[in-house]
Amino acid sequence: MTGGAALPPDLHVPGYGLDNLADVLPGVAAALGVRLDRGDLPDDPLGLTAALGVARRVAVLLVDGLGADLLRAHADLAPTLAAMGSPADDLSAPCPSTTPVSLVSLGTGQPPGSHGVLGFVTAVPGEDRMLNHIRWKGDPDPRAWQARPTVFERVAAAGVPATAVGPYPFAGSGLTVAAYRGADYVGVVGPGDLAATVLHALAATPRALVYGYLAELDLTGHVRGIDSDSWRAQLQLVDRTVEQLLDGLPDDAALLVTADHGMLDVPATTRLDLDEEPDLTQDVRLQAGEPRARYAHAVPGAEGDVLDRWRAVLGDRFWVASRDEALATGIFGPVDTALAARVGDVVAFARGTWALVAGRTAPGPSRLVAYHGSLTATELAVPLLSSR
């Protein structure tokens, strides 16, 4: 049985300030002549100032779900991506390895413990409700919930125009404001529209930071699985989009391609249903997180009992820890005291291909084929590719 604070050897602490997704935009800003004060974190640990050289305009494309292991395994389907160089080894996603956490880490240049978006779904402290960061309509106020300045704000304040290009339904959403404020957000309707819009934004000014977000690969993986013809066909479309961007880059521009997390298929044999396990719901007032990164918020006074029951039921299939134990490992980076309650009283990160679904209370997410969120190497490793 897994117990205590130490992470098992198959789960990993993200390399904040070394090789993390949060280090990308600060390095891009430095390459554009804008130095950011990141506190104890270095300005440009990835060496992007040297790698990008004389680039006056930089585009950063984030492909949702394009894990580094997945890309290597399917290099034959993505020849454009496979031919790109890399200024660094694989980067690590933040913790949990899930989209809203990664996007805000990228946008702020800070670990989750500093910016406060600490899961796909988290409890709102002091209130008997949860916040789904993807469906976030503006309550709580995103500028208060995520109070850190973004890299886009700081670059724009230094005179470098900043643009964010992504799906038009997310214009003005809570997550968009939390991650991208300071950038002019341009909503698009598909990959071709994104490629054209990114190139137009790059060409519009002599200096620019342009960010683009592609969502379709991740959605295809969740619904069809990463070992599917649908996912492979979608990867080929991603590669074609990158080819279009490279073909249209101005001479003094550079393109970086990265991702927010990897993912893996979860077979029926490694799924537990928490709705069918009374010991996992007893004394739990709120269940947050997602199938491979669960947070349990206990009724007051029952925290220890909930921790013991979760450890007994989940055993070696998950790493189960108290909030204090999890924070002490550094998986979230340094955590501001005011933000710690957004993490569950008990956290459970999946090992292997296990997932903790909820067939009755969350039937939609429980029917997905592939997941992410935990701290395995496959979920954490994301590429950083460069046109230079």
mmCIF file with all atom_site columns, N, CA and C in Angstrom, residues 246-293:
data_model
loop_
_atom_site.group_PDB
_atom_site.id
_atom_site.type_symbol
_atom_site.label_atom_id
_atom_site.label_alt_id
_atom_site.label_comp_id
_atom_site.label_asym_id
_atom_site.label_entity_id
_atom_site.label_seq_id
_atom_site.pdbx_PDB_ins_code
_atom_site.Cartn_x
_atom_site.Cartn_y
_atom_site.Cartn_z
_atom_site.occupancy
_atom_site.B_iso_or_equiv
_atom_site.pdbx_formal_charge
_atom_site.auth_seq_id
_atom_site.auth_comp_id
_atom_site.auth_asym_id
_atom_site.auth_atom_id
_atom_site.pdbx_PDB_model_num
ATOM 1   N N  . LEU A 1 246 ? 4.806   27.628 -40.906 1.00 0.00 ? 246 LEU A N  1
ATOM 2   C CA . LEU A 1 246 ? 6.218   27.760 -41.286 1.00 0.00 ? 246 LEU A CA 1
ATOM 3   C C  . LEU A 1 246 ? 6.361   28.378 -42.671 1.00 0.00 ? 246 LEU A C  1
ATOM 4   N N  . ASP A 1 247 ? 5.503   27.994 -43.606 1.00 0.00 ? 247 ASP A N  1
ATOM 5   C CA . ASP A 1 247 ? 5.586   28.529 -44.961 1.00 0.00 ? 247 ASP A CA 1
ATOM 6   C C  . ASP A 1 247 ? 5.305   30.027 -45.010 1.00 0.00 ? 247 ASP A C  1
ATOM 7   N N  . GLY A 1 248 ? 4.506   30.528 -44.066 1.00 0.00 ? 248 GLY A N  1
ATOM 8   C CA . GLY A 1 248 ? 4.125   31.935 -44.095 1.00 0.00 ? 248 GLY A CA 1
ATOM 9   C C  . GLY A 1 248 ? 4.869   32.836 -43.139 1.00 0.00 ? 248 GLY A C  1
ATOM 10  N N  . LEU A 1 249 ? 5.852   32.290 -42.393 1.00 0.00 ? 249 LEU A N  1
ATOM 11  C CA . LEU A 1 249 ? 6.559   33.110 -41.405 1.00 0.00 ? 249 LEU A CA 1
ATOM 12  C C  . LEU A 1 249 ? 7.336   34.242 -42.074 1.00 0.00 ? 249 LEU A C  1
ATOM 13  N N  . PRO A 1 250 ? 7.244   35.470 -41.572 1.00 0.00 ? 250 PRO A N  1
ATOM 14  C CA . PRO A 1 250 ? 8.159   36.527 -42.027 1.00 0.00 ? 250 PRO A CA 1
ATOM 15  C C  . PRO A 1 250 ? 9.609   36.132 -41.745 1.00 0.00 ? 250 PRO A C  1
ATOM 16  N N  . ASP A 1 251 ? 10.531  36.716 -42.481 1.00 0.00 ? 251 ASP A N  1
ATOM 17  C CA . ASP A 1 251 ? 11.942  36.348 -42.361 1.00 0.00 ? 251 ASP A CA 1
ATOM 18  C C  . ASP A 1 251 ? 12.496  36.582 -40.961 1.00 0.00 ? 251 ASP A C  1
ATOM 19  N N  . ASP A 1 252 ? 11.976  37.588 -40.282 1.00 0.00 ? 252 ASP A N  1
ATOM 20  C CA . ASP A 1 252 ? 12.503  37.905 -38.953 1.00 0.00 ? 252 ASP A CA 1
ATOM 21  C C  . ASP A 1 252 ? 11.634  37.334 -37.838 1.00 0.00 ? 252 ASP A C  1
ATOM 22  N N  . ALA A 1 253 ? 10.821  36.314 -38.161 1.00 0.00 ? 253 ALA A N  1
ATOM 23  C CA . ALA A 1 253 ? 9.931   35.707 -37.172 1.00 0.00 ? 253 ALA A CA 1
ATOM 24  C C  . ALA A 1 253 ? 10.363  34.279 -36.874 1.00 0.00 ? 253 ALA A C  1
ATOM 25  N N  . ALA A 1 254 ? 9.971   33.800 -35.713 1.00 0.00 ? 254 ALA A N  1
ATOM 26  C CA . ALA A 1 254 ? 10.232  32.421 -35.297 1.00 0.00 ? 254 ALA A CA 1
ATOM 27  C C  . ALA A 1 254 ? 8.946   31.807 -34.798 1.00 0.00 ? 254 ALA A C  1
ATOM 28  N N  . LEU A 1 255 ? 8.841   30.494 -34.937 1.00 0.00 ? 255 LEU A N  1
ATOM 29  C CA . LEU A 1 255 ? 7.696   29.739 -34.443 1.00 0.00 ? 255 LEU A CA 1
ATOM 30  C C  . LEU A 1 255 ? 8.174   28.721 -33.426 1.00 0.00 ? 255 LEU A C  1
ATOM 31  N N  . LEU A 1 256 ? 7.528   28.694 -32.272 1.00 0.00 ? 256 LEU A N  1
ATOM 32  C CA . LEU A 1 256 ? 7.715   27.645 -31.273 1.00 0.00 ? 256 LEU A CA 1
ATOM 33  C C  . LEU A 1 256 ? 6.437   26.831 -31.187 1.00 0.00 ? 256 LEU A C  1
ATOM 34  N N  . VAL A 1 257 ? 6.571   25.522 -31.074 1.00 0.00 ? 257 VAL A N  1
ATOM 35  C CA . VAL A 1 257 ? 5.421   24.638 -30.905 1.00 0.00 ? 257 VAL A CA 1
ATOM 36  C C  . VAL A 1 257 ? 5.600   23.856 -29.610 1.00 0.00 ? 257 VAL A C  1
ATOM 37  N N  . THR A 1 258 ? 4.555   23.843 -28.798 1.00 0.00 ? 258 THR A N  1
ATOM 38  C CA . THR A 1 258 ? 4.615   23.109 -27.541 1.00 0.00 ? 258 THR A CA 1
ATOM 39  C C  . THR A 1 258 ? 3.237   22.515 -27.261 1.00 0.00 ? 258 THR A C  1
ATOM 40  N N  . ALA A 1 259 ? 3.034   22.004 -26.050 1.00 0.00 ? 259 ALA A N  1
ATOM 41  C CA . ALA A 1 259 ? 1.776   21.364 -25.681 1.00 0.00 ? 259 ALA A CA 1
ATOM 42  C C  . ALA A 1 259 ? 1.540   21.547 -24.195 1.00 0.00 ? 259 ALA A C  1
ATOM 43  N N  . ASP A 1 260 ? 0.355   21.155 -23.762 1.00 0.00 ? 260 ASP A N  1
ATOM 44  C CA . ASP A 1 260 ? -0.008  21.343 -22.356 1.00 0.00 ? 260 ASP A CA 1
ATOM 45  C C  . ASP A 1 260 ? 0.102   20.075 -21.523 1.00 0.00 ? 260 ASP A C  1
ATOM 46  N N  . HIS A 1 261 ? 0.112   18.912 -22.160 1.00 0.00 ? 261 HIS A N  1
ATOM 47  C CA . HIS A 1 261 ? 0.216   17.642 -21.441 1.00 0.00 ? 261 HIS A CA 1
ATOM 48  C C  . HIS A 1 261 ? 0.259   16.520 -22.466 1.00 0.00 ? 261 HIS A C  1
ATOM 49  N N  . GLY A 1 262 ? 0.656   15.326 -22.029 1.00 0.00 ? 262 GLY A N  1
ATOM 50  C CA . GLY A 1 262 ? 0.468   14.125 -22.814 1.00 0.00 ? 262 GLY A CA 1
ATOM 51  C C  . GLY A 1 262 ? -0.842  13.472 -22.418 1.00 0.00 ? 262 GLY A C  1
ATOM 52  N N  . MET A 1 263 ? -1.074  12.261 -22.871 1.00 0.00 ? 263 MET A N  1
ATOM 53  C CA . MET A 1 263 ? -2.268  11.533 -22.456 1.00 0.00 ? 263 MET A CA 1
ATOM 54  C C  . MET A 1 263 ? -2.082  10.050 -22.747 1.00 0.00 ? 263 MET A C  1
ATOM 55  N N  . LEU A 1 264 ? -2.979  9.243  -22.179 1.00 0.00 ? 264 LEU A N  1
ATOM 56  C CA . LEU A 1 264 ? -2.881  7.796  -22.352 1.00 0.00 ? 264 LEU A CA 1
ATOM 57  C C  . LEU A 1 264 ? -4.275  7.189  -22.330 1.00 0.00 ? 264 LEU A C  1
ATOM 58  N N  . ASP A 1 265 ? -4.423  6.095  -23.050 1.00 0.00 ? 265 ASP A N  1
ATOM 59  C CA . ASP A 1 265 ? -5.686  5.358  -23.034 1.00 0.00 ? 265 ASP A CA 1
ATOM 60  C C  . ASP A 1 265 ? -5.828  4.620  -21.712 1.00 0.00 ? 265 ASP A C  1
ATOM 61  N N  . VAL A 1 266 ? -7.057  4.554  -21.217 1.00 0.00 ? 266 VAL A N  1
ATOM 62  C CA . VAL A 1 266 ? -7.351  3.878  -19.959 1.00 0.00 ? 266 VAL A CA 1
ATOM 63  C C  . VAL A 1 266 ? -8.352  2.762  -20.232 1.00 0.00 ? 266 VAL A C  1
ATOM 64  N N  . PRO A 1 267 ? -7.921  1.501  -20.185 1.00 0.00 ? 267 PRO A N  1
ATOM 65  C CA . PRO A 1 267 ? -8.842  0.392  -20.461 1.00 0.00 ? 267 PRO A CA 1
ATOM 66  C C  . PRO A 1 267 ? -9.843  0.190  -19.324 1.00 0.00 ? 267 PRO A C  1
ATOM 67  N N  . ALA A 1 268 ? -10.882 -0.563 -19.621 1.00 0.00 ? 268 ALA A N  1
ATOM 68  C CA . ALA A 1 268 ? -11.920 -0.821 -18.615 1.00 0.00 ? 268 ALA A CA 1
ATOM 69  C C  . ALA A 1 268 ? -11.367 -1.530 -17.395 1.00 0.00 ? 268 ALA A C  1
ATOM 70  N N  . THR A 1 269 ? -10.303 -2.291 -17.580 1.00 0.00 ? 269 THR A N  1
ATOM 71  C CA . THR A 1 269 ? -9.742  -3.080 -16.479 1.00 0.00 ? 269 THR A CA 1
ATOM 72  C C  . THR A 1 269 ? -8.997  -2.255 -15.449 1.00 0.00 ? 269 THR A C  1
ATOM 73  N N  . THR A 1 270 ? -8.692  -0.980 -15.768 1.00 0.00 ? 270 THR A N  1
ATOM 74  C CA . THR A 1 270 ? -7.986  -0.132 -14.785 1.00 0.00 ? 270 THR A CA 1
ATOM 75  C C  . THR A 1 270 ? -8.813  1.107  -14.451 1.00 0.00 ? 270 THR A C  1
ATOM 76  N N  . ARG A 1 271 ? -10.114 0.922  -14.373 1.00 0.00 ? 271 ARG A N  1
ATOM 77  C CA . ARG A 1 271 ? -11.021 2.000  -13.964 1.00 0.00 ? 271 ARG A CA 1
ATOM 78  C C  . ARG A 1 271 ? -11.718 1.599  -12.666 1.00 0.00 ? 271 ARG A C  1
ATOM 79  N N  . LEU A 1 272 ? -11.688 2.485  -11.706 1.00 0.00 ? 272 LEU A N  1
ATOM 80  C CA . LEU A 1 272 ? -12.482 2.343  -10.491 1.00 0.00 ? 272 LEU A CA 1
ATOM 81  C C  . LEU A 1 272 ? -13.585 3.395  -10.523 1.00 0.00 ? 272 LEU A C  1
ATOM 82  N N  . ASP A 1 273 ? -14.761 3.034  -10.020 1.00 0.00 ? 273 ASP A N  1
ATOM 83  C CA . ASP A 1 273 ? -15.883 3.967  -9.982  1.00 0.00 ? 273 ASP A CA 1
ATOM 84  C C  . ASP A 1 273 ? -16.105 4.398  -8.544  1.00 0.00 ? 273 ASP A C  1
ATOM 85  N N  . LEU A 1 274 ? -15.792 5.657  -8.265  1.00 0.00 ? 274 LEU A N  1
ATOM 86  C CA . LEU A 1 274 ? -15.901 6.110  -6.870  1.00 0.00 ? 274 LEU A CA 1
ATOM 87  C C  . LEU A 1 274 ? -17.352 6.105  -6.401  1.00 0.00 ? 274 LEU A C  1
ATOM 88  N N  . ASP A 1 275 ? -18.315 6.203  -7.337  1.00 0.00 ? 275 ASP A N  1
ATOM 89  C CA . ASP A 1 275 ? -19.717 6.143  -6.934  1.00 0.00 ? 275 ASP A CA 1
ATOM 90  C C  . ASP A 1 275 ? -20.115 4.753  -6.447  1.00 0.00 ? 275 ASP A C  1
ATOM 91  N N  . GLU A 1 276 ? -19.294 3.746  -6.768  1.00 0.00 ? 276 GLU A N  1
ATOM 92  C CA . GLU A 1 276 ? -19.568 2.368  -6.335  1.00 0.00 ? 276 GLU A CA 1
ATOM 93  C C  . GLU A 1 276 ? -18.716 1.967  -5.129  1.00 0.00 ? 276 GLU A C  1
ATOM 94  N N  . GLU A 1 277 ? -17.969 2.929  -4.606  1.00 0.00 ? 277 GLU A N  1
ATOM 95  C CA . GLU A 1 277 ? -17.085 2.652  -3.464  1.00 0.00 ? 277 GLU A CA 1
ATOM 96  C C  . GLU A 1 277 ? -17.495 3.532  -2.291  1.00 0.00 ? 277 GLU A C  1
ATOM 97  N N  . PRO A 1 278 ? -18.375 3.055  -1.399  1.00 0.00 ? 278 PRO A N  1
ATOM 98  C CA . PRO A 1 278 ? -18.877 3.895  -0.306  1.00 0.00 ? 278 PRO A CA 1
ATOM 99  C C  . PRO A 1 278 ? -17.777 4.497  0.564   1.00 0.00 ? 278 PRO A C  1
ATOM 100 N N  . ASP A 1 279 ? -16.671 3.796  0.710   1.00 0.00 ? 279 ASP A N  1
ATOM 101 C CA . ASP A 1 279 ? -15.592 4.321  1.551   1.00 0.00 ? 279 ASP A CA 1
ATOM 102 C C  . ASP A 1 279 ? -14.922 5.550  0.925   1.00 0.00 ? 279 ASP A C  1
ATOM 103 N N  . LEU A 1 280 ? -15.087 5.747  -0.390  1.00 0.00 ? 280 LEU A N  1
ATOM 104 C CA . LEU A 1 280 ? -14.503 6.917  -1.043  1.00 0.00 ? 280 LEU A CA 1
ATOM 105 C C  . LEU A 1 280 ? -15.431 8.129  -1.006  1.00 0.00 ? 280 LEU A C  1
ATOM 106 N N  . THR A 1 281 ? -16.657 7.933  -0.631  1.00 0.00 ? 281 THR A N  1
ATOM 107 C CA . THR A 1 281 ? -17.600 9.059  -0.546  1.00 0.00 ? 281 THR A CA 1
ATOM 108 C C  . THR A 1 281 ? -18.003 9.386  0.894   1.00 0.00 ? 281 THR A C  1
ATOM 109 N N  . GLN A 1 282 ? -17.750 8.474  1.819   1.00 0.00 ? 282 GLN A N  1
ATOM 110 C CA . GLN A 1 282 ? -18.114 8.735  3.212   1.00 0.00 ? 282 GLN A CA 1
ATOM 111 C C  . GLN A 1 282 ? -17.341 9.935  3.750   1.00 0.00 ? 282 GLN A C  1
ATOM 112 N N  . ASP A 1 283 ? -18.055 10.883 4.352   1.00 0.00 ? 283 ASP A N  1
ATOM 113 C CA . ASP A 1 283 ? -17.483 12.089 4.964   1.00 0.00 ? 283 ASP A CA 1
ATOM 114 C C  . ASP A 1 283 ? -16.819 13.008 3.937   1.00 0.00 ? 283 ASP A C  1
ATOM 115 N N  . VAL A 1 284 ? -17.120 12.847 2.665   1.00 0.00 ? 284 VAL A N  1
ATOM 116 C CA . VAL A 1 284 ? -16.591 13.730 1.625   1.00 0.00 ? 284 VAL A CA 1
ATOM 117 C C  . VAL A 1 284 ? -17.701 14.689 1.205   1.00 0.00 ? 284 VAL A C  1
ATOM 118 N N  . ARG A 1 285 ? -17.465 15.982 1.374   1.00 0.00 ? 285 ARG A N  1
ATOM 119 C CA . ARG A 1 285 ? -18.499 16.965 1.015   1.00 0.00 ? 285 ARG A CA 1
ATOM 120 C C  . ARG A 1 285 ? -18.390 17.434 -0.418  1.00 0.00 ? 285 ARG A C  1
ATOM 121 N N  . LEU A 1 286 ? -17.183 17.419 -0.997  1.00 0.00 ? 286 LEU A N  1
ATOM 122 C CA . LEU A 1 286 ? -16.984 17.811 -2.389  1.00 0.00 ? 286 LEU A CA 1
ATOM 123 C C  . LEU A 1 286 ? -15.935 16.916 -3.028  1.00 0.00 ? 286 LEU A C  1
ATOM 124 N N  . GLN A 1 287 ? -16.241 16.423 -4.230  1.00 0.00 ? 287 GLN A N  1
ATOM 125 C CA . GLN A 1 287 ? -15.271 15.674 -5.029  1.00 0.00 ? 287 GLN A CA 1
ATOM 126 C C  . GLN A 1 287 ? -14.849 16.564 -6.195  1.00 0.00 ? 287 GLN A C  1
ATOM 127 N N  . ALA A 1 288 ? -13.576 16.881 -6.288  1.00 0.00 ? 288 ALA A N  1
ATOM 128 C CA . ALA A 1 288 ? -13.080 17.775 -7.334  1.00 0.00 ? 288 ALA A CA 1
ATOM 129 C C  . ALA A 1 288 ? -12.008 17.048 -8.153  1.00 0.00 ? 288 ALA A C  1
ATOM 130 N N  . GLY A 1 289 ? -11.327 17.811 -9.002  1.00 0.00 ? 289 GLY A N  1
ATOM 131 C CA . GLY A 1 289 ? -10.289 17.231 -9.835  1.00 0.00 ? 289 GLY A CA 1
ATOM 132 C C  . GLY A 1 289 ? -10.866 16.550 -11.056 1.00 0.00 ? 289 GLY A C  1
ATOM 133 N N  . GLU A 1 290 ? -10.268 15.418 -11.445 1.00 0.00 ? 290 GLU A N  1
ATOM 134 C CA . GLU A 1 290 ? -10.652 14.661 -12.639 1.00 0.00 ? 290 GLU A CA 1
ATOM 135 C C  . GLU A 1 290 ? -10.186 13.225 -12.450 1.00 0.00 ? 290 GLU A C  1
ATOM 136 N N  . PRO A 1 291 ? -10.486 12.303 -13.373 1.00 0.00 ? 291 PRO A N  1
ATOM 137 C CA . PRO A 1 291 ? -10.263 10.887 -13.091 1.00 0.00 ? 291 PRO A CA 1
ATOM 138 C C  . PRO A 1 291 ? -8.848  10.465 -12.721 1.00 0.00 ? 291 PRO A C  1
ATOM 139 N N  . ARG A 1 292 ? -7.814  11.162 -13.193 1.00 0.00 ? 292 ARG A N  1
ATOM 140 C CA . ARG A 1 292 ? -6.451  10.756 -12.830 1.00 0.00 ? 292 ARG A CA 1
ATOM 141 C C  . ARG A 1 292 ? -5.798  11.713 -11.831 1.00 0.00 ? 292 ARG A C  1
ATOM 142 N N  . ALA A 1 293 ? -6.556  12.697 -11.367 1.00 0.00 ? 293 ALA A N  1
ATOM 143 C CA . ALA A 1 293 ? -6.036  13.633 -10.365 1.00 0.00 ? 293 ALA A CA 1
ATOM 144 C C  . ALA A 1 293 ? -7.208  14.105 -9.509  1.00 0.00 ? 293 ALA A C  1
#
